[in-house]
Structure formats: structure tokens, C-alpha cells
mmCIF file of C-alpha atoms and ligand atoms in Angstrom:
data_model
loop_
_atom_site.group_PDB
_atom_site.id
_atom_site.type_symbol
_atom_site.label_atom_id
_atom_site.label_comp_id
_atom_site.label_asym_id
_atom_site.label_seq_id
_atom_site.Cartn_x
_atom_site.Cartn_y
_atom_site.Cartn_z
ATOM 1 C CA MET A 25 29.373 -19.423 -37.849
ATOM 2 C CA THR A 26 31.314 -21.206 -35.152
ATOM 3 C CA GLN A 27 33.775 -23.584 -36.662
ATOM 4 C CA GLU A 28 37.319 -24.403 -37.513
ATOM 5 C CA ILE A 29 38.563 -22.593 -40.579
ATOM 6 C CA SER A 30 38.259 -25.105 -43.384
ATOM 7 C CA THR A 31 40.762 -24.954 -46.185
ATOM 8 C CA ALA A 32 38.374 -26.943 -48.380
ATOM 9 C CA GLN A 33 35.815 -24.146 -48.516
ATOM 10 C CA GLU A 34 35.912 -21.106 -50.763
ATOM 11 C CA PRO A 35 38.341 -18.319 -49.859
ATOM 12 C CA ILE A 36 37.237 -16.322 -46.818
ATOM 13 C CA ALA A 37 36.268 -12.702 -47.443
ATOM 14 C CA ILE A 38 37.333 -10.387 -44.611
ATOM 15 C CA TYR A 39 35.737 -6.958 -44.317
ATOM 16 C CA ASP A 40 36.699 -6.476 -40.681
ATOM 17 C CA LEU A 41 38.361 -8.744 -38.143
ATOM 18 C CA THR A 42 38.827 -8.726 -34.382
ATOM 19 C CA LEU A 43 41.048 -10.791 -32.134
ATOM 20 C CA ASN A 44 39.609 -11.170 -28.664
ATOM 21 C CA ILE A 45 42.358 -12.605 -26.534
ATOM 22 C CA ARG A 46 43.315 -13.730 -23.075
ATOM 23 C CA VAL A 47 47.083 -14.025 -22.938
ATOM 24 C CA SER A 48 49.267 -15.092 -19.994
ATOM 25 C CA TRP A 49 52.708 -13.526 -19.517
ATOM 26 C CA GLN A 50 54.968 -14.340 -16.599
ATOM 27 C CA ALA A 51 57.870 -12.230 -15.276
ATOM 28 C CA HIS A 52 57.736 -9.370 -17.779
ATOM 29 C CA SER A 53 57.914 -5.596 -17.855
ATOM 30 C CA LEU A 54 56.548 -5.048 -21.360
ATOM 31 C CA SER A 55 55.088 -1.604 -20.687
ATOM 32 C CA THR A 56 56.124 0.923 -18.003
ATOM 33 C CA ILE A 57 55.442 4.594 -17.244
ATOM 34 C CA GLY A 58 59.096 5.521 -16.688
ATOM 35 C CA SER A 59 60.910 6.553 -13.520
ATOM 36 C CA ASN A 60 59.733 10.170 -13.131
ATOM 37 C CA GLY A 61 63.285 11.199 -12.245
ATOM 38 C CA SER A 62 63.621 8.641 -9.437
ATOM 39 C CA ASN A 63 65.483 5.334 -9.360
ATOM 40 C CA LYS A 64 62.242 3.395 -9.463
ATOM 41 C CA LEU A 65 60.802 2.239 -12.775
ATOM 42 C CA MET A 66 57.060 2.195 -12.421
ATOM 43 C CA PRO A 67 54.683 -0.324 -14.002
ATOM 44 C CA ARG A 68 51.669 0.836 -15.983
ATOM 45 C CA ARG A 69 48.350 0.731 -14.157
ATOM 46 C CA GLN A 70 44.734 1.207 -15.181
ATOM 47 C CA LEU A 71 41.576 1.765 -13.148
ATOM 48 C CA LEU A 72 38.567 -0.303 -14.164
ATOM 49 C CA ALA A 73 34.980 0.954 -13.981
ATOM 50 C CA ASP A 74 34.448 -0.406 -10.461
ATOM 51 C CA GLY A 75 37.542 1.392 -9.187
ATOM 52 C CA THR A 76 39.765 -1.693 -9.212
ATOM 53 C CA GLU A 77 43.337 -0.910 -10.177
ATOM 54 C CA THR A 78 44.888 -3.476 -12.444
ATOM 55 C CA ASP A 79 48.141 -4.042 -14.294
ATOM 56 C CA ALA A 80 48.238 -2.838 -17.899
ATOM 57 C CA CYS A 81 50.346 -2.729 -21.054
ATOM 58 C CA SER A 82 49.813 0.088 -23.507
ATOM 59 C CA GLY A 83 48.507 -0.704 -26.982
ATOM 60 C CA ASN A 84 51.140 1.709 -28.326
ATOM 61 C CA ILE A 85 53.964 -0.678 -27.692
ATOM 62 C CA ILE A 86 52.216 -3.659 -29.288
ATOM 63 C CA LYS A 87 51.250 -1.569 -32.317
ATOM 64 C CA HIS A 88 54.795 -0.296 -32.735
ATOM 65 C CA HIS A 89 56.233 -3.795 -32.738
ATOM 66 C CA HIS A 90 53.594 -5.007 -35.192
ATOM 67 C CA ALA A 91 54.593 -2.203 -37.575
ATOM 68 C CA VAL A 92 58.287 -3.067 -37.308
ATOM 69 C CA LEU A 93 57.607 -6.724 -38.059
ATOM 70 C CA LEU A 94 55.168 -5.873 -40.843
ATOM 71 C CA ALA A 95 57.861 -3.868 -42.648
ATOM 72 C CA GLU A 96 60.032 -7.008 -42.695
ATOM 73 C CA TYR A 97 57.193 -9.100 -44.128
ATOM 74 C CA PHE A 98 56.477 -6.443 -46.771
ATOM 75 C CA GLU A 99 60.106 -6.445 -47.870
ATOM 76 C CA GLU A 100 60.043 -10.224 -48.145
ATOM 77 C CA ALA A 101 56.846 -10.124 -50.235
ATOM 78 C CA GLY A 102 58.101 -7.322 -52.492
ATOM 79 C CA VAL A 103 55.538 -4.781 -51.243
ATOM 80 C CA PRO A 104 57.053 -1.288 -51.693
ATOM 81 C CA LEU A 105 57.993 0.901 -48.719
ATOM 82 C CA CYS A 106 58.547 4.664 -48.829
ATOM 83 C CA PRO A 107 62.125 5.839 -48.038
ATOM 84 C CA ALA A 108 61.077 6.676 -44.434
ATOM 85 C CA CYS A 109 59.500 3.284 -43.712
ATOM 86 C CA ALA A 110 62.439 1.552 -45.412
ATOM 87 C CA VAL A 111 64.700 2.926 -42.648
ATOM 88 C CA ARG A 112 61.970 2.305 -40.012
ATOM 89 C CA ASP A 113 61.270 5.994 -39.347
ATOM 90 C CA ALA A 114 58.070 5.841 -37.261
ATOM 91 C CA ARG A 115 56.877 9.188 -38.670
ATOM 92 C CA ARG A 116 56.450 7.336 -41.976
ATOM 93 C CA VAL A 117 55.793 9.498 -45.041
ATOM 94 C CA ALA A 118 55.489 12.628 -42.865
ATOM 95 C CA ALA A 119 59.273 12.432 -42.366
ATOM 96 C CA LEU A 120 59.838 13.085 -46.087
ATOM 97 C CA THR A 121 57.737 16.137 -46.940
ATOM 98 C CA ASP A 122 60.347 18.730 -45.904
ATOM 99 C CA ARG A 123 63.399 16.856 -47.076
ATOM 100 C CA PRO A 124 65.032 18.505 -50.149
ATOM 101 C CA GLU A 125 66.452 15.145 -51.281
ATOM 102 C CA TYR A 126 62.879 13.870 -51.791
ATOM 103 C CA PRO A 127 61.243 16.590 -53.937
ATOM 104 C CA GLU A 128 58.646 14.059 -55.111
ATOM 105 C CA TYR A 129 57.245 14.002 -51.547
ATOM 106 C CA LYS A 130 56.817 17.781 -51.198
ATOM 107 C CA ASP A 131 53.214 17.877 -52.399
ATOM 108 C CA VAL A 132 52.655 14.178 -52.513
ATOM 109 C CA MET A 133 49.127 12.959 -53.274
ATOM 110 C CA MET A 134 47.272 10.369 -51.208
ATOM 111 C CA SER A 135 47.190 7.958 -54.165
ATOM 112 C CA GLN A 136 50.977 8.174 -54.494
ATOM 113 C CA ILE A 137 51.539 7.580 -50.764
ATOM 114 C CA LEU A 138 49.356 4.475 -50.688
ATOM 115 C CA SER A 139 50.801 3.062 -53.921
ATOM 116 C CA ARG A 140 54.387 3.638 -52.846
ATOM 117 C CA CYS A 141 54.206 2.295 -49.287
ATOM 118 C CA GLY A 142 52.452 -0.709 -47.750
ATOM 119 C CA LEU A 143 53.278 0.395 -44.210
ATOM 120 C CA CYS A 144 51.875 3.932 -44.575
ATOM 121 C CA ASP A 145 48.791 2.236 -46.047
ATOM 122 C CA ALA A 146 48.328 -0.262 -43.180
ATOM 123 C CA HIS A 147 49.487 1.649 -40.102
ATOM 124 C CA GLY A 148 48.497 5.155 -41.184
ATOM 125 C CA PHE A 149 50.317 8.496 -41.152
ATOM 126 C CA LEU A 150 49.719 12.188 -40.621
ATOM 127 C CA ILE A 151 51.157 14.973 -42.740
ATOM 128 C CA THR A 152 50.151 18.149 -40.915
ATOM 129 C CA ALA A 153 48.912 21.178 -42.827
ATOM 130 C CA LYS A 154 51.385 24.018 -43.126
ATOM 131 C CA ARG A 155 50.108 27.520 -43.492
ATOM 132 C CA PRO A 156 51.847 29.716 -46.031
ATOM 133 C CA SER A 157 54.040 32.513 -44.707
ATOM 134 C CA ARG A 158 52.457 35.957 -44.068
ATOM 135 C CA ASP A 159 54.532 37.404 -46.924
ATOM 136 C CA GLN A 160 53.107 34.839 -49.301
ATOM 137 C CA ILE A 161 49.491 35.544 -48.244
ATOM 138 C CA GLU A 162 50.008 39.312 -48.671
ATOM 139 C CA LYS A 163 51.618 38.829 -52.072
ATOM 140 C CA VAL A 164 48.725 36.719 -53.293
ATOM 141 C CA SER A 165 46.075 39.038 -51.835
ATOM 142 C CA GLN A 166 47.568 41.995 -53.701
ATOM 143 C CA GLU A 167 47.362 40.060 -56.942
ATOM 144 C CA GLU A 168 43.732 39.036 -56.412
ATOM 145 C CA VAL A 169 41.067 41.426 -57.719
ATOM 146 C CA GLU A 170 38.529 40.530 -55.033
ATOM 147 C CA PRO A 171 40.473 39.171 -52.131
ATOM 148 C CA VAL A 172 38.434 36.797 -49.985
ATOM 149 C CA GLN A 173 40.482 35.745 -47.023
ATOM 150 C CA GLU A 174 39.697 32.007 -47.111
ATOM 151 C CA ASN A 175 40.233 31.650 -50.832
ATOM 152 C CA VAL A 176 43.482 33.554 -50.614
ATOM 153 C CA ALA A 177 44.745 31.242 -47.942
ATOM 154 C CA GLU A 178 43.667 28.216 -49.981
ATOM 155 C CA SER A 179 45.386 29.347 -53.176
ATOM 156 C CA ALA A 180 48.509 30.344 -51.305
ATOM 157 C CA LEU A 181 48.586 26.946 -49.635
ATOM 158 C CA THR A 182 49.323 25.264 -52.895
ATOM 159 C CA GLN A 183 52.288 27.575 -53.464
ATOM 160 C CA GLU A 184 54.052 27.825 -50.112
ATOM 161 C CA GLY A 185 51.966 25.897 -47.603
ATOM 162 C CA ARG A 186 50.948 22.284 -47.452
ATOM 163 C CA GLN A 187 47.654 20.423 -47.434
ATOM 164 C CA ARG A 188 46.935 18.069 -44.538
ATOM 165 C CA ARG A 189 46.995 14.436 -45.586
ATOM 166 C CA SER A 190 46.334 11.513 -43.325
ATOM 167 C CA LYS A 191 45.186 7.948 -43.179
ATOM 168 C CA HIS A 192 43.918 6.375 -39.999
ATOM 169 C CA THR A 193 45.584 3.108 -39.095
ATOM 170 C CA LEU A 194 43.869 -0.112 -40.196
ATOM 171 C CA LEU A 195 45.146 -1.852 -37.054
ATOM 172 C CA ASP A 196 43.845 -0.840 -33.633
ATOM 173 C CA PHE A 197 45.303 -2.289 -30.439
ATOM 174 C CA SER A 198 43.698 -2.031 -27.003
ATOM 175 C CA PHE A 199 45.500 -1.844 -23.689
ATOM 176 C CA ALA A 200 46.292 -5.315 -22.393
ATOM 177 C CA LEU A 201 44.460 -5.305 -19.036
ATOM 178 C CA ALA A 202 45.254 -7.852 -16.352
ATOM 179 C CA LEU A 203 42.339 -9.792 -14.922
ATOM 180 C CA PRO A 204 42.015 -8.150 -11.481
ATOM 181 C CA ASP A 205 42.304 -11.440 -9.598
ATOM 182 C CA HIS A 206 45.047 -12.827 -11.829
ATOM 183 C CA HIS A 207 48.082 -10.585 -11.634
ATOM 184 C CA ALA A 208 51.023 -10.149 -9.307
ATOM 185 C CA GLU A 209 54.301 -8.287 -9.230
ATOM 186 C CA THR A 210 57.677 -8.613 -7.566
ATOM 187 C CA ALA A 211 59.894 -5.599 -6.831
ATOM 188 C CA GLN A 212 63.539 -6.282 -7.540
ATOM 189 C CA ILE A 213 66.773 -4.305 -7.261
ATOM 190 C CA TYR A 214 68.955 -4.093 -10.347
ATOM 191 C CA THR A 215 72.335 -2.487 -10.875
ATOM 192 C CA ARG A 216 72.864 -0.240 -13.842
ATOM 193 C CA VAL A 217 76.007 1.470 -15.083
ATOM 194 C CA ALA A 218 75.639 5.198 -14.364
ATOM 195 C CA ASP A 219 75.908 7.940 -16.981
ATOM 196 C CA THR A 220 79.347 9.133 -15.797
ATOM 197 C CA LYS A 221 82.401 7.174 -14.682
ATOM 198 C CA ASP A 222 82.540 8.939 -11.258
ATOM 199 C CA GLU A 223 79.048 7.862 -10.332
ATOM 200 C CA GLY A 224 79.897 4.175 -10.606
ATOM 201 C CA GLN A 225 76.909 1.842 -10.524
ATOM 202 C CA MET A 226 73.336 2.920 -9.960
ATOM 203 C CA LEU A 227 70.743 0.915 -8.099
ATOM 204 C CA MET A 228 67.381 0.716 -9.874
ATOM 205 C CA LYS A 229 64.180 -0.675 -8.454
ATOM 206 C CA MET A 230 61.986 -2.373 -11.043
ATOM 207 C CA THR A 231 58.988 -4.613 -10.838
ATOM 208 C CA THR A 232 58.535 -7.818 -12.737
ATOM 209 C CA ARG A 233 54.909 -8.629 -13.400
ATOM 210 C CA SER A 234 52.927 -11.755 -14.144
ATOM 211 C CA GLY A 235 49.321 -11.955 -15.190
ATOM 212 C CA GLU A 236 46.509 -12.993 -17.449
ATOM 213 C CA TYR A 237 45.661 -10.113 -19.766
ATOM 214 C CA ALA A 238 42.632 -9.281 -21.860
ATOM 215 C CA LEU A 239 43.580 -7.804 -25.217
ATOM 216 C CA HIS A 240 41.762 -6.711 -28.376
ATOM 217 C CA VAL A 241 43.130 -6.197 -31.851
ATOM 218 C CA ARG A 242 40.983 -4.926 -34.716
ATOM 219 C CA TYR A 243 42.026 -5.099 -38.351
ATOM 220 C CA PHE A 244 39.947 -3.078 -40.811
ATOM 221 C CA SER A 245 40.813 -5.265 -43.753
ATOM 222 C CA VAL A 246 38.597 -3.529 -46.334
ATOM 223 C CA GLY A 247 40.798 -0.430 -45.952
ATOM 224 C CA ILE A 248 43.852 -2.049 -47.573
ATOM 225 C CA GLY A 249 44.869 0.141 -50.501
ATOM 226 C CA VAL A 250 41.901 2.443 -49.859
ATOM 227 C CA ASP A 251 41.823 6.164 -49.087
ATOM 228 C CA ILE A 252 39.422 5.671 -46.168
ATOM 229 C CA ASP A 253 38.782 9.423 -45.752
ATOM 230 C CA LYS A 254 37.422 9.855 -49.273
ATOM 231 C CA TRP A 255 36.456 6.158 -49.510
ATOM 232 C CA GLN A 256 38.258 5.625 -52.791
ATOM 233 C CA VAL A 257 40.081 2.464 -53.821
ATOM 234 C CA ILE A 258 43.651 3.381 -54.787
ATOM 235 C CA ILE A 259 45.227 -0.075 -55.127
ATOM 236 C CA THR A 260 42.980 -1.793 -57.644
ATOM 237 C CA ASP A 261 45.321 -4.712 -58.283
ATOM 238 C CA GLU A 262 43.886 -7.692 -56.365
ATOM 239 C CA GLN A 263 47.241 -9.403 -56.054
ATOM 240 C CA GLN A 264 48.876 -6.336 -54.509
ATOM 241 C CA ARG A 265 46.078 -5.997 -51.952
ATOM 242 C CA LEU A 266 46.340 -9.696 -51.149
ATOM 243 C CA LEU A 267 50.105 -9.483 -50.540
ATOM 244 C CA ARG A 268 49.571 -6.625 -48.072
ATOM 245 C CA HIS A 269 46.691 -8.418 -46.358
ATOM 246 C CA LYS A 270 48.648 -11.649 -45.872
ATOM 247 C CA ALA A 271 51.633 -9.804 -44.423
ATOM 248 C CA VAL A 272 49.378 -8.001 -41.898
ATOM 249 C CA LEU A 273 48.030 -11.364 -40.706
ATOM 250 C CA GLN A 274 51.498 -12.937 -40.577
ATOM 251 C CA ALA A 275 52.809 -10.095 -38.412
ATOM 252 C CA LEU A 276 49.721 -10.329 -36.150
ATOM 253 C CA ARG A 277 50.235 -14.049 -35.655
ATOM 254 C CA ASP A 278 53.902 -13.540 -34.752
ATOM 255 C CA SER A 279 53.221 -10.563 -32.436
ATOM 256 C CA LEU A 280 51.126 -12.807 -30.223
ATOM 257 C CA LEU A 281 53.273 -15.924 -30.401
ATOM 258 C CA SER A 282 56.539 -14.060 -29.781
ATOM 259 C CA PRO A 283 55.740 -11.141 -27.447
ATOM 260 C CA ASP A 284 57.713 -7.943 -27.815
ATOM 261 C CA GLY A 285 57.872 -4.712 -25.823
ATOM 262 C CA ALA A 286 59.980 -2.855 -23.270
ATOM 263 C CA LEU A 287 62.878 -4.395 -21.347
ATOM 264 C CA ILE A 288 62.773 -7.654 -23.259
ATOM 265 C CA ALA A 289 66.580 -7.849 -23.329
ATOM 266 C CA THR A 290 66.492 -9.120 -19.742
ATOM 267 C CA MET A 291 62.780 -9.660 -19.058
ATOM 268 C CA LEU A 292 61.517 -11.496 -22.114
ATOM 269 C CA PRO A 293 58.095 -12.718 -20.989
ATOM 270 C CA HIS A 294 57.295 -16.364 -20.423
ATOM 271 C CA LEU A 295 54.253 -16.947 -22.612
ATOM 272 C CA THR A 296 52.191 -19.519 -20.708
ATOM 273 C CA GLY A 297 48.738 -19.287 -22.253
ATOM 274 C CA LEU A 298 46.782 -17.983 -25.224
ATOM 275 C CA GLN A 299 43.058 -18.379 -25.768
ATOM 276 C CA GLY A 300 40.294 -16.400 -27.361
ATOM 277 C CA ALA A 301 38.214 -15.965 -30.486
ATOM 278 C CA LEU A 302 38.878 -14.686 -33.967
ATOM 279 C CA VAL A 303 35.803 -12.842 -35.244
ATOM 280 C CA ILE A 304 35.386 -12.079 -38.935
ATOM 281 C CA ARG A 305 32.751 -9.893 -40.584
ATOM 282 C CA HIS A 306 32.500 -11.083 -44.193
ATOM 283 C CA THR A 307 30.375 -8.257 -45.570
ATOM 284 C CA THR A 308 29.935 -4.541 -44.894
ATOM 285 C CA GLY A 309 29.962 -3.828 -41.162
ATOM 286 C CA ARG A 310 32.203 -4.271 -38.148
ATOM 287 C CA ALA A 311 33.399 -7.429 -36.439
ATOM 288 C CA PRO A 312 32.072 -7.540 -32.858
ATOM 289 C CA MET A 313 34.406 -7.483 -29.858
ATOM 290 C CA TYR A 314 33.909 -8.740 -26.318
ATOM 291 C CA SER A 315 36.562 -8.470 -23.690
ATOM 292 C CA ALA A 316 38.365 -11.371 -22.071
ATOM 293 C CA LEU A 317 37.894 -9.455 -18.797
ATOM 294 C CA ASN A 318 34.604 -11.384 -18.841
ATOM 295 C CA HIS A 319 35.112 -15.057 -18.118
ATOM 296 C CA ASP A 320 32.501 -16.207 -20.667
ATOM 297 C CA PHE A 321 33.790 -14.009 -23.517
ATOM 298 C CA ILE A 322 34.367 -16.891 -25.955
ATOM 299 C CA GLU A 323 30.861 -18.326 -25.451
ATOM 300 C CA ARG A 324 29.211 -14.910 -25.824
ATOM 301 C CA LEU A 325 31.089 -14.236 -29.058
ATOM 302 C CA GLN A 326 30.222 -17.687 -30.397
ATOM 303 C CA ALA A 327 26.549 -16.928 -29.758
ATOM 304 C CA ILE A 328 26.813 -13.882 -32.076
ATOM 305 C CA ALA A 329 27.960 -15.938 -35.084
ATOM 306 C CA ASP A 330 25.711 -15.904 -38.145
ATOM 307 C CA LYS A 331 25.911 -15.948 -41.938
ATOM 308 C CA THR A 332 27.833 -12.676 -42.157
ATOM 309 C CA CYS A 333 29.955 -13.143 -39.061
ATOM 310 C CA SER A 334 32.174 -16.139 -38.277
ATOM 311 C CA VAL A 335 33.704 -16.862 -34.890
ATOM 312 C CA TYR A 336 36.717 -19.145 -34.591
ATOM 313 C CA PRO A 337 37.688 -19.989 -31.004
ATOM 314 C CA PHE A 338 41.148 -21.133 -29.932
ATOM 315 C CA HIS A 339 42.355 -22.485 -26.603
ATOM 316 C CA SER A 340 46.095 -22.929 -27.104
ATOM 317 C CA ILE A 341 49.023 -21.432 -28.973
ATOM 318 C CA ASP A 342 48.937 -24.230 -31.565
ATOM 319 C CA THR A 343 45.211 -23.864 -32.369
ATOM 320 C CA PHE A 344 45.686 -20.076 -32.648
ATOM 321 C CA ASN A 345 48.657 -20.627 -34.947
ATOM 322 C CA ALA A 346 46.714 -23.116 -37.077
ATOM 323 C CA GLN A 347 43.680 -20.783 -37.415
ATOM 324 C CA MET A 348 45.892 -17.844 -38.373
ATOM 325 C CA ASN A 349 47.833 -19.916 -40.911
ATOM 326 C CA LYS A 350 44.596 -20.998 -42.571
ATOM 327 C CA LEU A 351 43.471 -17.371 -42.744
ATOM 328 C CA ILE A 352 46.806 -16.331 -44.224
ATOM 329 C CA ALA A 353 46.464 -18.989 -46.909
ATOM 330 C CA HIS A 354 42.712 -18.734 -47.582
ATOM 331 C CA SER A 355 41.428 -15.227 -46.931
ATOM 332 C CA PHE A 356 41.354 -11.987 -48.861
ATOM 333 C CA PRO A 357 40.349 -8.372 -48.099
ATOM 334 C CA CYS A 358 36.883 -7.273 -49.267
ATOM 335 C CA TYR A 359 36.452 -4.282 -51.544
ATOM 336 C CA PRO A 360 34.253 -1.374 -50.429
ATOM 337 C CA ALA A 361 30.685 -1.861 -51.657
ATOM 338 C CA SER A 362 30.739 1.436 -53.584
ATOM 339 C CA TYR A 363 33.725 0.252 -55.615
ATOM 340 C CA LEU A 364 32.045 -3.026 -56.551
ATOM 341 C CA GLN A 365 28.816 -1.257 -57.481
ATOM 342 C CA LYS A 366 30.446 1.402 -59.627
ATOM 343 C CA SER A 367 31.133 -0.873 -62.575
ATOM 344 C CA SER A 368 28.192 -3.250 -62.091
ATOM 345 C CA TYR A 369 25.578 -0.468 -62.358
ATOM 346 C CA SER A 370 26.867 0.489 -65.761
ATOM 347 C CA THR A 371 26.470 -3.051 -67.101
ATOM 348 C CA SER A 372 23.566 -4.472 -65.139
ATOM 349 C CA SER A 373 20.235 -3.199 -63.888
ATOM 350 C CA THR A 374 19.809 -6.001 -61.366
ATOM 351 C CA GLU A 375 20.491 -5.543 -57.645
ATOM 352 C CA PRO A 376 24.162 -6.362 -57.086
ATOM 353 C CA ASP A 377 24.826 -9.313 -54.781
ATOM 354 C CA MET A 378 27.650 -7.829 -52.747
ATOM 355 C CA GLU A 379 28.215 -10.889 -50.626
ATOM 356 C CA GLU A 380 28.534 -13.175 -53.620
ATOM 357 C CA ARG A 381 30.874 -10.801 -55.433
ATOM 358 C CA ASN A 382 33.147 -10.272 -52.448
ATOM 359 C CA ARG A 383 33.211 -14.005 -51.943
ATOM 360 C CA HIS A 384 35.045 -14.235 -55.223
ATOM 361 C CA GLY A 385 37.096 -11.146 -54.421
ATOM 362 C CA LYS A 386 36.524 -9.553 -57.776
ATOM 363 C CA ARG A 387 34.817 -6.603 -59.360
ATOM 364 C CA LYS A 388 32.109 -7.659 -61.752
ATOM 365 C CA LYS A 389 33.230 -6.661 -65.207
HETATM 366 ZN ZN1 ZN B 423 55.834 4.604 -45.578
#
């Protein structure tokens, strides 16, 4: 329902959440496509469906900065980080599997990864499969009575190779796309110290951009502490899930109120506007999104609101901040329906009321 978040009501269950935003940045260069070997640093551009070319910032850069900030919030809250995330290695747990000093990560299980690291849990990771060496496969096949190629490879994998393990990120970030009639850029010459002393100073041409950007963020809250490939809850402790959930929201709030990206050392953006709608799906399903490229995006989203889906609009940085702070204080991540049902079916023959149970954030004992 369309409303302000009330702190008097019961805690807010979040299954899935989207932020549908129109943000204004002046004089920035948050995302570029590099210089391609020239002395001109080129801005990022994106074609829209009607062929219009507009200014753009990659979601990569916003996601990266959210992850960096989230690690700081996790440390503050006492949420564990794996040794890779603790030193801000962006490969996360995948950086540890071949390191002899971390033997416990050689054949690490999904449950161990998610328990040991809040950042791997929230932002995802990929440990690639490693095939065993040819020698190892031949050795095993000679030992097998009836060698079947696939089974041989599988059994050898556990000895020399490695199983693929991955978790998709719970936080998705879109490109920030400038409204076609609301962006501009200024080309400027900058001096830069060259790589060698003989070359002296280099002249670089860079553009500084200003615009109103449409941006989406989606947070799949139900996936906190969950192996979302096998759909199994790993972190069963409600308090631990809540700590992770709150930190994700805190870092999201800050990412938008204090923009971060490329070239901020000398082109920190002027944030001059923030409006949009926070959309929350309270029960199984997905929170709808509608782009701020459309001028009526807030009204259209508000018209979607119903019992299972709340829409909270904001028209300034302070109302956004207030809505986020209320969510941080009064929301919690839903459990997957299968997890809630598992124990209730053994004790009750009645149809489980998922909405009611998630509202209280607990498994029925
Ligand atoms: Zn990690």
C-alpha cells in the first residue's frame, strides 16, 4: 500500500525489494570507457530503444562500491568475513581455494562459505570447476572395474579437481541512464604527470557530465543466508540474518546519499536531487520495477500497491533517508516458504499461513 513507513506498525517483512530512482548528479565522471590508447577519456554511452544515445554509468561501479561499504558495516556489526573479503579481495572466496595457507578452503562447502562470510553471501561469488589432471583420470580409470567416462571424471574430481560452487548476488544494479533531454557534458583539458620523467606533463581531454539519471536497484532479501541454487536455508539464526539484512540496507542508503565511482578524487559529483519509490514485496514473489526514464514512474508504481506489495515514494534526500532508516530499524528478511513449511507440516495438518508467519519472522515450532 502507498504510505509512509510507520514505526508503530508490526515489523515489515521483506521478500524482495526494488529502488526505482531518479538521481541528479552535476559535474561528474563516475563511469567512463577508458581512453583506448589516446589522450581522451571517453564517457560511457548507451543507445535507447528509439535510437537515442544517452549518457550512462555502469551498474558495475555502483555495485562494487556498495560491496566495499557493506564490508565495513559487516565488520562493525560483527558479521564474519572470509579472509579474502577481510582484505577486500573482489574475487571473494574464490581467491582462497588454491592458497596453501588456507587448506580449509580447498574443498569448501557452500554451507561453510555462507556461514563464514556475510559479503560472499550478499554479493555472490564463483568458484570455477577444475578438471582433474589427465594422469589422475587415467589412474582412476585403471582402478575401476567398469570404467564409465563420466563417473570416472566425477570421482576423480573429488581427489584432484574441484567442484563448481557459486551464489548469485542478492543485489542487482542497473545502468544509470540519463534522461535523454536532461543531460549535458563539457570537454575539459587536464594536465597529468607522465609515466616517465622525460615526457614531462601530459595533456588529457576529459568530459565532465551532468544529468538526471534513472537507476534501479533490486535486493533479493529472502536470499540472505540461503543457498539460492539448492534453495536451502544455511543461516537459521534469525539474529544473524537480521544483522546482515540491516547492513545491506545501511550500505544502500549511503551509496545513494554519498555517490561513489570513478574520478571522484577531483570530480566528486554534486548531488542535486533524489526522488523515486521504494517497492517491497512482503510475501513470495518479486517486487515490481518501473524506470524513472518514464516521467510518471512514481504514480504508476503507486497504482500497483496492494496487500502483498507496498510502495513508499520519496521526493527528496531527507524523505529517502527517513524511509530507509525506518526500514533499517523495522524490517526483516523473509524465510523461503519451503523452509517455513518444513517444520509446520510435521506438527500441523492445517494450511500454513505463510504471510502471517513471515510477518512474525519466525518458523512455527
Ligand atoms: Zn567472503
